[in-house]
Amino acid sequence: MSWKKLCRALLHPHISVMMALVPLSGAFLVWAMVCRGTESAVAITSYVVAAYTLTVWCFRVPVLIRYYKTFKSQNRYARLWLDNRRLRVNVSLCTSLVWNLSYALLQLGLGITNRSFWFCSLAAYYFSLAVMRFFLVRYTFRHKAGENMVLELKKYRACGIVLLVMNLALSLMIFFMVYWNRTFQHHEIVTIAMAAYTFTSFTKAIINVVKYSRLGSPVYSASKAVSFVSACVSMLTLESTMLTTFEDGTMTLAGRQILLGVSGGAVSAVVIAMAVYMIVWGTKRLKQEKING
């Protein structure tokens, strides 16, 4: 076999090999870092395997893009999903509702069992998100976007009011983080995975807020505003987790409290500003609808 064919075989392996490399290299990397240390020979080998896996998948990106375009245009279920915005919003809201409700019940159970205001404040926050998403998904299942603008504006304004109430639970969470130093601590690998997920969710939330604001549906805009607020709070929780997990003694407790206090105040201010805007804008549009009607 020539060098050219060998390089081609290494950079363009069979798709079954590529699929197997993803879980194997991921498991090998985690095992090496957790059990052997980040500077061991086994860990360095896992880095090389992970880099190779990423490289071969990057070489397949053009092929994957062409396959995606073909699949999107020819598969009727894919066309139904991509062309039906209402379906995508409903699935997103239902998924978020189930997650919020389940997590809120878990935190409430922990709060009752441990008699902890910290867990109860988390439960109140996630219950507030669940309430908003329940009313939004109830509307989107019954009505199309823009079908009843007055009712949509009322839902939009109501979400702003709930956000203001929810800010009380958020303020309690920030107080516990800063004053009582209540934070989460996970393994470094788990924290890095949380960071990747949180930053992806935050970026997606910002894009969706801008994207859905152009559709002219207050209910759709409200659903994405709720997701953005949730992403902001997740960023604050991530910051607290990273400060605790990667603590090396260089930052004092007072410095950590100041950093969390400033970040928490900024998140709370964003939530209040968004809630006030939704209330004021929704009220203004409702008056215009009544005049025009």
mmCIF file of C-alpha atoms in Angstrom, residues 18-185:
data_model
loop_
_atom_site.group_PDB
_atom_site.id
_atom_site.type_symbol
_atom_site.label_atom_id
_atom_site.label_comp_id
_atom_site.label_asym_id
_atom_site.label_seq_id
_atom_site.Cartn_x
_atom_site.Cartn_y
_atom_site.Cartn_z
ATOM 1 C CA MET A 18 -15.892 6.622 12.778
ATOM 2 C CA MET A 19 -19.093 5.870 14.685
ATOM 3 C CA ALA A 20 -17.237 3.469 16.974
ATOM 4 C CA LEU A 21 -14.429 5.963 17.584
ATOM 5 C CA VAL A 22 -16.746 8.544 19.172
ATOM 6 C CA PRO A 23 -17.843 6.581 22.286
ATOM 7 C CA LEU A 24 -14.544 4.697 22.549
ATOM 8 C CA SER A 25 -12.343 7.797 22.446
ATOM 9 C CA GLY A 26 -14.692 9.645 24.807
ATOM 10 C CA ALA A 27 -14.729 6.806 27.346
ATOM 11 C CA PHE A 28 -10.960 6.352 27.039
ATOM 12 C CA LEU A 29 -10.385 10.079 27.604
ATOM 13 C CA VAL A 30 -12.592 10.243 30.694
ATOM 14 C CA TRP A 31 -11.124 7.057 32.178
ATOM 15 C CA ALA A 32 -7.546 8.209 31.588
ATOM 16 C CA MET A 33 -8.092 11.651 33.148
ATOM 17 C CA VAL A 34 -10.020 10.336 36.143
ATOM 18 C CA CYS A 35 -8.040 7.174 36.922
ATOM 19 C CA ARG A 36 -4.553 7.893 35.547
ATOM 20 C CA GLY A 37 -4.158 11.649 35.915
ATOM 21 C CA THR A 38 -4.002 14.405 33.316
ATOM 22 C CA GLU A 39 -0.224 14.145 32.756
ATOM 23 C CA SER A 40 0.227 10.382 32.523
ATOM 24 C CA ALA A 41 1.284 8.561 29.356
ATOM 25 C CA VAL A 42 -2.161 6.953 29.135
ATOM 26 C CA ALA A 43 -3.838 10.382 29.311
ATOM 27 C CA ILE A 44 -1.549 11.745 26.569
ATOM 28 C CA THR A 45 -2.457 8.748 24.415
ATOM 29 C CA SER A 46 -6.149 9.445 25.017
ATOM 30 C CA TYR A 47 -5.607 13.044 23.885
ATOM 31 C CA VAL A 48 -4.083 11.788 20.633
ATOM 32 C CA VAL A 49 -6.966 9.370 20.036
ATOM 33 C CA ALA A 50 -9.527 12.104 20.757
ATOM 34 C CA ALA A 51 -7.717 14.522 18.423
ATOM 35 C CA TYR A 52 -7.661 11.870 15.684
ATOM 36 C CA THR A 53 -11.391 11.219 16.130
ATOM 37 C CA LEU A 54 -12.146 14.931 15.850
ATOM 38 C CA THR A 55 -9.925 15.260 12.781
ATOM 39 C CA VAL A 56 -11.549 12.448 10.782
ATOM 40 C CA TRP A 57 -15.013 13.801 11.591
ATOM 41 C CA CYS A 58 -13.965 17.284 10.468
ATOM 42 C CA PHE A 59 -12.866 15.821 7.124
ATOM 43 C CA ARG A 60 -16.378 14.364 6.770
ATOM 44 C CA VAL A 61 -18.142 17.701 7.352
ATOM 45 C CA PRO A 62 -18.723 18.473 3.609
ATOM 46 C CA VAL A 63 -20.170 14.976 3.090
ATOM 47 C CA LEU A 64 -22.384 15.327 6.153
ATOM 48 C CA ILE A 65 -23.665 18.700 4.931
ATOM 49 C CA ARG A 66 -24.575 17.232 1.540
ATOM 50 C CA TYR A 67 -26.279 14.277 3.225
ATOM 51 C CA TYR A 68 -28.229 16.619 5.497
ATOM 52 C CA LYS A 69 -29.450 18.706 2.572
ATOM 53 C CA THR A 70 -30.513 15.598 0.646
ATOM 54 C CA PHE A 71 -32.239 14.095 3.672
ATOM 55 C CA LYS A 72 -34.024 17.383 4.409
ATOM 56 C CA SER A 73 -35.360 17.699 0.889
ATOM 57 C CA GLN A 74 -36.373 14.070 0.339
ATOM 58 C CA ASN A 75 -37.611 12.808 3.720
ATOM 59 C CA ARG A 76 -41.215 13.833 4.388
ATOM 60 C CA TYR A 77 -40.852 13.697 8.169
ATOM 61 C CA ALA A 78 -37.811 15.936 8.032
ATOM 62 C CA ARG A 79 -39.706 18.371 5.793
ATOM 63 C CA LEU A 80 -42.652 18.294 8.194
ATOM 64 C CA TRP A 81 -40.383 19.093 11.138
ATOM 65 C CA LEU A 82 -38.415 21.859 9.399
ATOM 66 C CA ASP A 83 -41.403 23.492 7.707
ATOM 67 C CA ASN A 84 -43.759 23.376 10.698
ATOM 68 C CA ARG A 85 -42.591 26.026 13.144
ATOM 69 C CA ARG A 86 -45.608 25.490 15.365
ATOM 70 C CA LEU A 87 -44.688 21.812 15.799
ATOM 71 C CA ARG A 88 -41.106 22.692 16.736
ATOM 72 C CA VAL A 89 -42.250 25.278 19.286
ATOM 73 C CA ASN A 90 -44.758 22.858 20.818
ATOM 74 C CA VAL A 91 -42.185 20.073 21.142
ATOM 75 C CA SER A 92 -39.670 22.497 22.641
ATOM 76 C CA LEU A 93 -42.189 23.843 25.146
ATOM 77 C CA CYS A 94 -43.426 20.379 26.148
ATOM 78 C CA THR A 95 -39.890 19.104 26.648
ATOM 79 C CA SER A 96 -38.950 22.148 28.721
ATOM 80 C CA LEU A 97 -42.173 21.858 30.732
ATOM 81 C CA VAL A 98 -41.529 18.213 31.642
ATOM 82 C CA TRP A 99 -37.923 18.992 32.560
ATOM 83 C CA ASN A 100 -38.832 22.050 34.675
ATOM 84 C CA LEU A 101 -41.621 20.232 36.502
ATOM 85 C CA SER A 102 -39.525 17.142 37.207
ATOM 86 C CA TYR A 103 -36.555 19.175 38.422
ATOM 87 C CA ALA A 104 -38.787 21.413 40.544
ATOM 88 C CA LEU A 105 -40.369 18.373 42.243
ATOM 89 C CA LEU A 106 -36.903 16.947 42.881
ATOM 90 C CA GLN A 107 -35.687 20.195 44.471
ATOM 91 C CA LEU A 108 -38.878 20.486 46.520
ATOM 92 C CA GLY A 109 -38.414 16.946 47.794
ATOM 93 C CA LEU A 110 -34.806 17.710 48.743
ATOM 94 C CA GLY A 111 -35.917 20.921 50.426
ATOM 95 C CA ILE A 112 -38.563 19.160 52.514
ATOM 96 C CA THR A 113 -36.289 16.228 53.366
ATOM 97 C CA ASN A 114 -33.307 18.393 54.326
ATOM 98 C CA ARG A 115 -35.363 21.366 55.579
ATOM 99 C CA SER A 116 -33.334 23.601 53.285
ATOM 100 C CA PHE A 117 -34.468 27.017 52.007
ATOM 101 C CA TRP A 118 -31.810 26.704 49.307
ATOM 102 C CA PHE A 119 -33.519 23.746 47.649
ATOM 103 C CA CYS A 120 -36.940 25.331 48.205
ATOM 104 C CA SER A 121 -35.834 28.495 46.388
ATOM 105 C CA LEU A 122 -34.591 26.357 43.476
ATOM 106 C CA ALA A 123 -37.953 24.570 43.458
ATOM 107 C CA ALA A 124 -39.834 27.892 43.411
ATOM 108 C CA TYR A 125 -37.737 29.102 40.480
ATOM 109 C CA TYR A 126 -38.326 25.986 38.380
ATOM 110 C CA PHE A 127 -42.014 25.862 39.305
ATOM 111 C CA SER A 128 -42.322 29.445 38.014
ATOM 112 C CA LEU A 129 -40.746 28.429 34.716
ATOM 113 C CA ALA A 130 -43.078 25.433 34.526
ATOM 114 C CA VAL A 131 -46.156 27.604 35.113
ATOM 115 C CA MET A 132 -45.216 29.979 32.306
ATOM 116 C CA ARG A 133 -44.437 27.192 29.884
ATOM 117 C CA PHE A 134 -47.661 25.368 30.755
ATOM 118 C CA PHE A 135 -49.832 28.346 29.802
ATOM 119 C CA LEU A 136 -47.797 28.985 26.662
ATOM 120 C CA VAL A 137 -47.965 25.384 25.463
ATOM 121 C CA ARG A 138 -51.679 25.274 26.274
ATOM 122 C CA TYR A 139 -52.202 28.244 23.980
ATOM 123 C CA THR A 140 -49.971 27.005 21.145
ATOM 124 C CA PHE A 141 -51.782 23.658 21.063
ATOM 125 C CA ARG A 142 -55.148 25.404 20.686
ATOM 126 C CA HIS A 143 -54.283 28.340 18.442
ATOM 127 C CA LYS A 144 -51.992 29.182 15.570
ATOM 128 C CA ALA A 145 -49.489 32.033 15.810
ATOM 129 C CA GLY A 146 -51.202 35.403 15.313
ATOM 130 C CA GLU A 147 -54.695 33.881 15.335
ATOM 131 C CA ASN A 148 -55.802 35.785 18.444
ATOM 132 C CA MET A 149 -53.442 38.709 18.932
ATOM 133 C CA VAL A 150 -55.246 40.108 21.993
ATOM 134 C CA LEU A 151 -55.000 36.803 23.839
ATOM 135 C CA GLU A 152 -51.360 36.397 22.790
ATOM 136 C CA LEU A 153 -50.534 39.843 24.146
ATOM 137 C CA LYS A 154 -52.220 38.992 27.444
ATOM 138 C CA LYS A 155 -50.139 35.819 27.678
ATOM 139 C CA TYR A 156 -47.019 37.808 26.829
ATOM 140 C CA ARG A 157 -47.737 40.389 29.531
ATOM 141 C CA ALA A 158 -48.606 37.670 32.055
ATOM 142 C CA CYS A 159 -45.208 36.067 31.434
ATOM 143 C CA GLY A 160 -43.581 39.392 32.245
ATOM 144 C CA ILE A 161 -45.480 39.530 35.543
ATOM 145 C CA VAL A 162 -44.466 35.959 36.412
ATOM 146 C CA LEU A 163 -40.844 36.839 35.618
ATOM 147 C CA LEU A 164 -41.003 39.624 38.179
ATOM 148 C CA VAL A 165 -42.369 37.228 40.788
ATOM 149 C CA MET A 166 -39.792 34.629 39.780
ATOM 150 C CA ASN A 167 -37.062 37.181 40.425
ATOM 151 C CA LEU A 168 -37.831 36.852 44.151
ATOM 152 C CA ALA A 169 -36.847 33.173 44.052
ATOM 153 C CA LEU A 170 -33.802 34.114 41.975
ATOM 154 C CA SER A 171 -32.815 36.734 44.546
ATOM 155 C CA LEU A 172 -33.012 34.077 47.276
ATOM 156 C CA MET A 173 -30.745 31.807 45.244
ATOM 157 C CA ILE A 174 -28.216 34.617 44.791
ATOM 158 C CA PHE A 175 -28.375 35.436 48.511
ATOM 159 C CA PHE A 176 -27.668 31.821 49.452
ATOM 160 C CA MET A 177 -24.782 31.667 46.965
ATOM 161 C CA VAL A 178 -23.170 34.869 48.225
ATOM 162 C CA TYR A 179 -23.964 35.070 51.939
ATOM 163 C CA TRP A 180 -24.068 31.385 52.893
ATOM 164 C CA ASN A 181 -21.641 30.232 50.176
ATOM 165 C CA ARG A 182 -24.105 27.613 48.917
ATOM 166 C CA THR A 183 -22.693 26.269 45.669
ATOM 167 C CA PHE A 184 -22.472 23.038 43.681
ATOM 168 C CA GLN A 185 -19.308 20.970 43.349
#
